[in-house]
Amino acid sequence: MRFARQSLHFKRRDCIWHAMTAGNGYGYGYGYGGQRLRQAVTTRGVSTMGRQPPTVRMRRLAGELKRLRQAAGLTRDDAAEQTKLNGATLWRIETAKVRPHRRTLIILMNRYGVTDSDERAKLFDLAKDAGHLGWLQDYEDDLTEQYLTYVSFEAGARSIRNYESLFIPGLLQTEEYARAVIAGVLPLASKEEVERRVEMRMQRQAALHRADDPLQLWAIVDEAALHRVVGDAGVMHAQLKALIEVAELPQVTFQVVPFSVGAHTGMPGSFVVMEFPDPADPDLIYVDSIAGDVFVEHESEVRRITIYYQHLQAAALNRSDSVRLIEQRVAALDAERDRDDHP
């Protein structure tokens, strides 16, 4: 449980969001969105609607404000004292937990010496759009904040590098496979909650098929994900057949780490590397763990986990051999079905 232990360290960094359910949308927390009380909350200098999840724009605004403060030679305590803002409020703004009021943004820009009209307009635009969830708004009342946070980042990403040790990646799952996974991992979820999550997962996959600039996905799985029969043999057969088809898409690279490799860097658990179109948005890592999931953006940790992914790319079969391995698994399922039909 190496990543789980590290998450205790990650929590202490300003730039980390701690989560309990995200990633593929099954997670290990059981705080279902329908049980929350949604109300407008106003604290000094910030506003949020209940559990507003961070978005790519909110994260960019937070990063810009932190950069401007540091460029002005101010610590966070200095800035809080000189602007009369609560120190905790300023921390929440700089870690993308809340969106500042326009009045607060003006106070910060004035203190940080932001006089250029174009730069001020850019910050105003970021603040205005920071809470925009797009199509995710339809699901805001049904799903947990942490899952919405992950999906909001995924929706704004240019590329996703995903490693899964036990599951087919969520962006490549068939509807029946997704339903079986979610129901299996979330035994306390109602049928309605399971269906809502399945619906959202299918919606997420639309990013791979955008006419303009489709999401680039590099997915690596351990061979175990091909052998674990999720749902039943029919569900698994259909999933593997669909995987062969989607692996042919130019925007999808799919690799399998075969059993013959032995120990490898993905064995501690699943993780996702997200890259964004704007250079102002640094890469973001999501690490899935039964003890609690984390978002990681500290530069040294991002670099380390990215190197882990590169090791997986090198250890995995190439695209063609990976597809052949899937085809062999399909053939094995066909043979098992024939044996059952003709004992």
Coordinates of N, CA, C and O in Angstrom, one line a residue, residues 3-144:
F3 N 1.3 3.8 -2.1 CA 0.7 5.1 -2.4 C -0.2 5.6 -1.2 O -0.3 6.8 -0.9
A4 N -0.9 4.6 -0.5 CA -1.7 5.0 0.6 C -0.9 5.6 1.7 O -1.3 6.6 2.3
R5 N 0.3 5.1 2.0 CA 1.1 5.7 3.0 C 1.6 7.1 2.6 O 1.6 8.0 3.4
Q6 N 1.9 7.2 1.3 CA 2.4 8.5 0.9 C 1.3 9.6 0.9 O 1.6 10.8 1.1
S7 N 0.0 9.2 0.8 CA -1.0 10.2 0.8 C -1.1 11.0 2.1 O -1.5 12.1 2.2
L8 N -0.6 10.4 3.2 CA -0.5 11.1 4.5 C 0.4 12.2 4.4 O 0.2 13.3 5.0
H9 N 1.5 12.1 3.6 CA 2.4 13.1 3.4 C 1.9 14.2 2.4 O 2.0 15.4 2.6
F10 N 1.2 13.7 1.3 CA 0.7 14.6 0.3 C -0.3 15.6 1.0 O -0.4 16.7 0.6
K11 N -1.1 15.1 2.0 CA -2.1 16.0 2.5 C -1.6 17.3 3.1 O -2.2 18.3 3.1
R12 N -0.3 17.3 3.5 CA 0.3 18.5 4.1 C 0.7 19.5 3.1 O 1.1 20.6 3.5
R13 N 0.7 19.2 1.8 CA 1.1 20.1 0.8 C -0.1 21.0 0.4 O -1.2 20.6 0.4
D14 N 0.2 22.3 0.1 CA -0.8 23.2 -0.3 C -1.5 22.8 -1.5 O -2.7 23.2 -1.7
C15 N -0.9 22.1 -2.4 CA -1.4 21.9 -3.7 C -2.0 20.6 -3.9 O -2.2 20.1 -5.1
I16 N -2.4 19.9 -2.9 CA -3.0 18.6 -3.0 C -4.4 18.6 -2.5 O -4.8 19.1 -1.5
W17 N -5.3 18.0 -3.3 CA -6.7 17.8 -2.9 C -6.8 16.3 -2.5 O -6.5 15.4 -3.2
H18 N -7.4 16.1 -1.3 CA -7.6 14.7 -0.8 C -9.0 14.3 -1.2 O -9.9 15.1 -1.1
A19 N -9.2 13.1 -1.7 CA -10.5 12.6 -2.1 C -10.7 11.2 -1.6 O -9.8 10.5 -1.2
M20 N -12.0 10.8 -1.6 CA -12.3 9.5 -1.2 C -12.9 8.7 -2.3 O -12.9 7.5 -2.3
T21 N -13.5 9.3 -3.3 CA -14.0 8.6 -4.5 C -13.8 9.4 -5.7 O -14.2 10.6 -5.7
A22 N -13.1 8.9 -6.7 CA -12.9 9.6 -7.9 C -12.5 8.6 -9.0 O -13.0 7.5 -9.0
G23 N -11.5 9.0 -9.8 CA -11.0 8.1 -10.8 C -12.0 7.4 -11.7 O -12.8 8.1 -12.3
N24 N -12.1 6.1 -11.7 CA -13.1 5.4 -12.5 C -14.5 5.6 -12.0 O -15.4 5.2 -12.7
G25 N -14.6 6.2 -10.9 CA -16.0 6.5 -10.4 C -16.5 5.4 -9.4 O -17.6 5.4 -9.0
Y26 N -15.7 4.4 -9.1 CA -16.1 3.5 -8.1 C -15.5 3.9 -6.7 O -16.2 3.9 -5.7
G27 N -14.2 4.2 -6.7 CA -13.6 4.6 -5.4 C -13.8 3.7 -4.3 O -14.3 2.5 -4.5
Y28 N -13.6 4.1 -3.1 CA -13.8 3.3 -1.9 C -14.6 4.0 -0.8 O -14.8 3.4 0.2
G29 N -15.0 5.3 -1.1 CA -15.8 6.0 -0.1 C -17.3 5.7 -0.4 O -17.6 5.4 -1.5
Y30 N -18.1 6.0 0.5 CA -19.6 5.7 0.3 C -20.4 6.9 0.6 O -21.5 6.8 1.1
G31 N -19.9 8.1 0.4 CA -20.6 9.3 0.7 C -21.4 9.7 -0.6 O -20.9 10.4 -1.5
Y32 N -22.6 9.2 -0.8 CA -23.3 9.4 -2.0 C -23.9 10.8 -2.1 O -24.4 11.4 -1.1
G33 N -23.8 11.4 -3.3 CA -24.2 12.7 -3.5 C -25.6 13.1 -3.2 O -25.9 14.2 -2.7
G34 N -26.6 12.2 -3.3 CA -27.9 12.5 -3.0 C -28.2 12.8 -1.6 O -29.3 13.3 -1.2
Q35 N -27.3 12.4 -0.7 CA -27.5 12.6 0.7 C -27.0 13.9 1.3 O -27.2 14.2 2.4
R36 N -26.5 14.8 0.4 CA -25.9 16.0 0.9 C -27.0 17.1 1.0 O -28.0 17.1 0.3
L37 N -26.7 18.1 1.8 CA -27.5 19.3 1.9 C -26.9 20.4 1.0 O -25.7 20.8 1.3
R38 N -27.5 20.9 0.0 CA -26.9 21.8 -0.9 C -27.4 23.2 -0.5 O -28.6 23.5 -0.6
Q39 N -26.5 24.1 -0.1 CA -27.0 25.4 0.2 C -25.8 26.4 -0.2 O -24.7 26.0 -0.3
A40 N -26.2 27.6 -0.4 CA -25.2 28.6 -0.8 C -24.5 29.0 0.5 O -25.0 29.2 1.6
V41 N -23.1 29.1 0.4 CA -22.3 29.4 1.5 C -21.5 30.6 1.2 O -20.9 30.7 0.1
T42 N -21.5 31.6 2.0 CA -20.7 32.8 1.8 C -19.8 33.0 3.0 O -20.3 33.1 4.2
T43 N -18.5 33.0 2.8 CA -17.6 33.4 3.9 C -16.8 34.6 3.5 O -17.1 35.1 2.4
R44 N -16.0 35.1 4.3 CA -15.3 36.4 4.0 C -14.5 36.3 2.7 O -13.5 35.7 2.6
G45 N -15.0 37.0 1.7 CA -14.3 37.1 0.4 C -14.4 36.0 -0.5 O -13.8 36.1 -1.6
V46 N -15.2 35.0 -0.2 CA -15.3 33.9 -1.2 C -16.8 33.4 -1.3 O -17.6 33.7 -0.4
S47 N -17.1 32.7 -2.3 CA -18.4 32.2 -2.4 C -18.3 30.8 -3.0 O -17.5 30.5 -3.8
T48 N -19.3 29.9 -2.6 CA -19.3 28.6 -3.2 C -20.7 28.1 -3.0 O -21.4 28.5 -2.1
M49 N -21.2 27.2 -3.9 CA -22.5 26.6 -3.8 C -22.2 25.2 -3.2 O -21.8 24.3 -3.9
G50 N -22.5 25.1 -1.9 CA -22.3 23.8 -1.3 C -20.9 23.2 -1.5 O -20.0 23.7 -0.9
R51 N -20.8 22.2 -2.3 CA -19.6 21.4 -2.5 C -18.9 21.7 -3.8 O -18.4 20.7 -4.5
Q52 N -19.0 22.9 -4.4 CA -18.5 23.2 -5.7 C -17.1 22.5 -5.9 O -16.1 22.8 -5.2
P53 N -17.0 21.6 -6.8 CA -15.7 20.9 -7.0 C -14.8 21.8 -7.8 O -15.2 22.7 -8.6
P54 N -13.4 21.7 -7.6 CA -12.5 22.5 -8.4 C -12.6 22.1 -9.9 O -13.0 21.0 -10.2
T55 N -12.4 23.1 -10.7 CA -12.4 22.9 -12.1 C -11.0 23.3 -12.6 O -10.2 23.9 -11.9
V56 N -10.7 23.0 -13.9 CA -9.4 23.4 -14.5 C -9.2 24.9 -14.4 O -8.1 25.4 -14.0
R57 N -10.3 25.7 -14.7 CA -10.2 27.1 -14.6 C -9.9 27.6 -13.2 O -9.2 28.6 -12.9
M58 N -10.6 27.0 -12.2 CA -10.4 27.4 -10.8 C -9.0 27.1 -10.4 O -8.3 27.9 -9.7
R59 N -8.5 26.0 -10.8 CA -7.1 25.6 -10.5 C -6.1 26.6 -11.1 O -5.1 27.0 -10.5
R60 N -6.4 27.0 -12.3 CA -5.5 28.0 -13.0 C -5.5 29.3 -12.3 O -4.5 29.9 -12.1
L61 N -6.7 29.7 -11.9 CA -6.9 31.0 -11.1 C -6.1 30.9 -9.8 O -5.4 31.9 -9.5
A62 N -6.2 29.8 -9.1 CA -5.5 29.6 -7.9 C -4.0 29.7 -8.1 O -3.3 30.4 -7.3
G63 N -3.5 29.0 -9.1 CA -2.1 29.1 -9.4 C -1.6 30.5 -9.8 O -0.5 30.9 -9.3
E64 N -2.4 31.2 -10.5 CA -2.0 32.6 -10.9 C -1.9 33.5 -9.7 O -1.0 34.3 -9.5
L65 N -2.9 33.4 -8.8 CA -2.9 34.2 -7.6 C -1.8 33.9 -6.7 O -1.1 34.8 -6.1
K66 N -1.4 32.6 -6.6 CA -0.3 32.2 -5.7 C 1.0 32.8 -6.4 O 1.9 33.3 -5.7
R67 N 1.1 32.6 -7.7 CA 2.3 33.1 -8.4 C 2.5 34.6 -8.2 O 3.6 35.1 -7.9
L68 N 1.4 35.4 -8.3 CA 1.4 36.8 -8.2 C 1.8 37.2 -6.8 O 2.6 38.2 -6.6
R69 N 1.3 36.5 -5.8 CA 1.7 36.8 -4.4 C 3.2 36.6 -4.2 O 3.8 37.5 -3.6
Q70 N 3.7 35.5 -4.7 CA 5.1 35.2 -4.5 C 6.0 36.2 -5.2 O 7.0 36.6 -4.8
A71 N 5.5 36.6 -6.5 CA 6.2 37.6 -7.2 C 6.3 39.0 -6.5 O 7.2 39.7 -6.7
A72 N 5.3 39.2 -5.7 CA 5.2 40.5 -4.9 C 6.1 40.4 -3.7 O 6.2 41.4 -2.9
G73 N 6.7 39.2 -3.4 CA 7.5 39.0 -2.3 C 6.8 38.9 -1.0 O 7.3 39.2 0.1
L74 N 5.6 38.4 -1.0 CA 4.7 38.2 0.2 C 4.5 36.8 0.5 O 4.3 35.9 -0.3
T75 N 4.6 36.5 1.8 CA 4.1 35.2 2.3 C 2.6 35.3 2.4 O 2.0 36.3 2.3
R76 N 2.0 34.1 2.6 CA 0.5 34.1 2.7 C 0.1 34.9 3.9 O -0.9 35.6 3.9
D77 N 0.8 34.8 5.0 CA 0.5 35.6 6.2 C 0.6 37.1 5.9 O -0.3 37.8 6.4
D78 N 1.6 37.5 5.2 CA 1.8 38.9 4.9 C 0.6 39.4 4.1 O 0.0 40.4 4.4
A79 N 0.2 38.6 3.1 CA -0.9 39.0 2.2 C -2.2 39.1 2.9 O -3.0 40.0 2.7
A80 N -2.4 38.1 3.8 CA -3.6 38.1 4.6 C -3.7 39.4 5.5 O -4.7 40.0 5.6
E81 N -2.6 39.7 6.1 CA -2.5 40.8 7.0 C -2.8 42.2 6.3 O -3.5 43.0 6.7
Q82 N -2.1 42.3 5.1 CA -2.1 43.6 4.4 C -3.4 43.7 3.6 O -3.8 44.9 3.3
T83 N -4.1 42.7 3.3 CA -5.4 42.8 2.6 C -6.6 42.7 3.6 O -7.8 42.8 3.1
K84 N -6.3 42.3 4.8 CA -7.4 42.1 5.8 C -8.2 40.9 5.5 O -9.4 40.8 6.0
L85 N -7.7 40.0 4.7 CA -8.4 38.8 4.5 C -8.0 37.7 5.5 O -6.9 37.7 6.0
N86 N -8.9 36.8 5.8 CA -8.6 35.7 6.7 C -7.6 34.8 6.1 O -7.7 34.5 4.9
G87 N -6.6 34.4 6.9 CA -5.5 33.6 6.3 C -6.0 32.3 5.8 O -5.6 31.8 4.7
A88 N -7.0 31.7 6.5 CA -7.6 30.4 6.0 C -8.3 30.6 4.7 O -8.3 29.8 3.8
T89 N -9.0 31.8 4.5 CA -9.7 32.1 3.3 C -8.7 32.2 2.1 O -8.9 31.7 1.0
L90 N -7.6 32.9 2.4 CA -6.5 33.0 1.3 C -6.0 31.6 0.9 O -5.7 31.4 -0.2
W91 N -5.8 30.8 1.9 CA -5.3 29.4 1.6 C -6.3 28.7 0.8 O -5.9 28.0 -0.2
R92 N -7.6 28.8 1.1 CA -8.6 28.1 0.3 C -8.7 28.6 -1.1 O -8.9 27.8 -2.0
I93 N -8.4 29.9 -1.3 CA -8.4 30.5 -2.7 C -7.2 29.9 -3.4 O -7.4 29.5 -4.6
E94 N -6.1 29.9 -2.8 CA -4.9 29.4 -3.5 C -4.8 27.9 -3.7 O -3.9 27.5 -4.4
T95 N -5.6 27.2 -3.0 CA -5.7 25.7 -3.3 C -6.9 25.3 -4.0 O -7.3 24.1 -4.0
A96 N -7.6 26.3 -4.7 CA -8.7 26.0 -5.5 C -9.9 25.4 -4.8 O -10.7 24.6 -5.4
K97 N -10.0 25.7 -3.6 CA -11.2 25.1 -2.8 C -12.4 26.0 -2.9 O -13.5 25.6 -2.7
V98 N -12.1 27.3 -3.1 CA -13.2 28.3 -3.2 C -12.9 29.3 -4.3 O -11.7 29.4 -4.7
R99 N -13.9 29.9 -4.8 CA -13.7 31.0 -5.8 C -13.9 32.3 -5.2 O -14.9 32.6 -4.5
P100 N -12.9 33.3 -5.4 CA -13.0 34.6 -4.7 C -14.1 35.4 -5.3 O -14.4 35.4 -6.5
H101 N -14.7 36.3 -4.5 CA -15.6 37.3 -5.0 C -14.8 38.3 -5.9 O -13.6 38.4 -5.7
R102 N -15.5 39.0 -6.7 CA -14.9 40.0 -7.6 C -14.2 41.0 -6.7 O -13.0 41.4 -7.0
R103 N -14.9 41.4 -5.6 CA -14.3 42.4 -4.7 C -13.0 41.9 -4.1 O -12.0 42.7 -4.1
T104 N -12.9 40.7 -3.7 CA -11.7 40.1 -3.1 C -10.6 40.0 -4.2 O -9.4 40.3 -3.9
L105 N -11.0 39.6 -5.4 CA -10.0 39.5 -6.5 C -9.4 40.9 -6.7 O -8.2 41.0 -7.0
I106 N -10.2 42.0 -6.7 CA -9.7 43.3 -6.9 C -8.7 43.7 -5.8 O -7.6 44.2 -6.1
I107 N -9.0 43.4 -4.6 CA -8.1 43.7 -3.5 C -6.8 43.0 -3.7 O -5.7 43.5 -3.5
L108 N -6.8 41.7 -4.0 CA -5.6 40.9 -4.2 C -4.8 41.4 -5.4 O -3.5 41.6 -5.3
M109 N -5.4 41.7 -6.5 CA -4.7 42.3 -7.7 C -4.0 43.6 -7.3 O -2.9 43.8 -7.7
N110 N -4.7 44.4 -6.6 CA -4.2 45.7 -6.3 C -3.0 45.6 -5.4 O -1.9 46.3 -5.5
R111 N -3.1 44.7 -4.4 CA -1.9 44.5 -3.5 C -0.8 43.8 -4.2 O 0.4 44.1 -3.8
Y112 N -1.0 43.0 -5.1 CA 0.1 42.2 -5.8 C 0.6 43.1 -7.0 O 1.5 42.6 -7.7
G113 N 0.1 44.3 -7.2 CA 0.7 45.1 -8.2 C 0.3 44.8 -9.6 O 1.1 45.1 -10.6
V114 N -0.9 44.2 -9.8 CA -1.3 43.8 -11.1 C -2.1 45.1 -11.7 O -3.2 45.4 -11.3
T115 N -1.4 45.8 -12.6 CA -1.9 47.0 -13.2 C -2.3 46.9 -14.6 O -3.1 47.6 -15.2
D116 N -1.7 45.9 -15.3 CA -2.0 45.7 -16.7 C -3.4 45.3 -16.9 O -3.9 44.3 -16.3
S117 N -4.1 46.0 -17.8 CA -5.5 45.8 -18.0 C -5.8 44.4 -18.6 O -6.8 43.8 -18.2
D118 N -5.0 43.9 -19.5 CA -5.2 42.6 -20.1 C -5.1 41.5 -19.0 O -5.8 40.5 -19.0
E119 N -4.1 41.6 -18.2 CA -3.9 40.6 -17.1 C -5.0 40.6 -16.1 O -5.5 39.6 -15.7
R120 N -5.5 41.8 -15.8 CA -6.6 41.9 -14.9 C -7.9 41.3 -15.5 O -8.6 40.6 -14.9
A121 N -8.1 41.6 -16.8 CA -9.2 41.0 -17.5 C -9.1 39.5 -17.5 O -10.2 38.8 -17.4
K122 N -7.9 39.0 -17.7 CA -7.8 37.5 -17.8 C -8.1 36.9 -16.4 O -8.8 35.9 -16.4
L123 N -7.7 37.5 -15.4 CA -8.1 37.0 -14.0 C -9.6 37.1 -13.7 O -10.2 36.2 -13.2
F124 N -10.2 38.2 -14.2 CA -11.6 38.3 -14.0 C -12.4 37.2 -14.8 O -13.3 36.7 -14.3
D125 N -11.9 37.0 -16.0 CA -12.5 35.9 -16.8 C -12.4 34.5 -16.2 O -13.3 33.7 -16.2
L126 N -11.2 34.3 -15.7 CA -11.0 33.0 -15.0 C -11.9 32.9 -13.8 O -12.5 31.8 -13.6
A127 N -12.1 33.9 -13.0 CA -12.9 33.9 -11.8 C -14.4 33.7 -12.2 O -15.1 32.9 -11.6
K128 N -14.8 34.3 -13.3 CA -16.2 34.2 -13.8 C -16.5 32.8 -14.2 O -17.6 32.3 -14.0
D129 N -15.5 32.1 -14.9 CA -15.8 30.8 -15.5 C -15.3 29.7 -14.5 O -15.6 28.5 -14.9
A130 N -14.8 30.0 -13.4 CA -14.2 29.0 -12.5 C -15.2 28.0 -12.0 O -14.8 26.8 -11.8
G131 N -16.4 28.4 -11.9 CA -17.4 27.4 -11.4 C -18.2 26.7 -12.4 O -19.1 26.0 -12.1
H132 N -17.9 26.9 -13.7 CA -18.6 26.3 -14.8 C -18.3 24.9 -14.9 O -17.2 24.5 -15.2
L133 N -19.3 24.0 -14.8 CA -19.1 22.6 -14.9 C -19.5 21.9 -16.2 O -19.3 20.8 -16.4
G134 N -20.1 22.7 -17.1 CA -20.5 22.2 -18.4 C -21.6 21.1 -18.2 O -22.5 21.2 -17.4
W135 N -21.4 20.0 -19.0 CA -22.4 18.9 -18.9 C -22.4 18.2 -17.5 O -23.4 17.6 -17.2
L136 N -21.4 18.4 -16.7 CA -21.4 17.8 -15.4 C -22.4 18.4 -14.5 O -22.8 17.8 -13.5
Q137 N -23.0 19.6 -14.8 CA -24.0 20.2 -14.0 C -25.2 19.3 -13.8 O -25.9 19.3 -12.8
D138 N -25.5 18.5 -14.9 CA -26.6 17.6 -14.8 C -26.5 16.5 -13.7 O -27.5 15.9 -13.3
Y139 N -25.2 16.3 -13.3 CA -25.0 15.2 -12.3 C -24.6 15.8 -10.9 O -24.3 15.0 -10.0
E140 N -24.6 17.1 -10.8 CA -24.0 17.7 -9.6 C -24.7 17.3 -8.3 O -24.1 17.2 -7.2
D141 N -26.0 17.1 -8.4 CA -26.8 16.7 -7.2 C -26.8 15.2 -6.9 O -27.2 14.8 -5.8
D142 N -26.2 14.4 -7.8 CA -26.3 13.0 -7.6 C -25.0 12.3 -7.2 O -25.0 11.2 -6.7
L143 N -23.9 13.0 -7.4 CA -22.6 12.3 -7.2 C -21.7 13.1 -6.2 O -22.0 14.2 -5.9
T144 N -20.7 12.4 -5.7 CA -19.9 13.0 -4.7 C -19.0 14.1 -5.2 O -18.7 14.1 -6.4

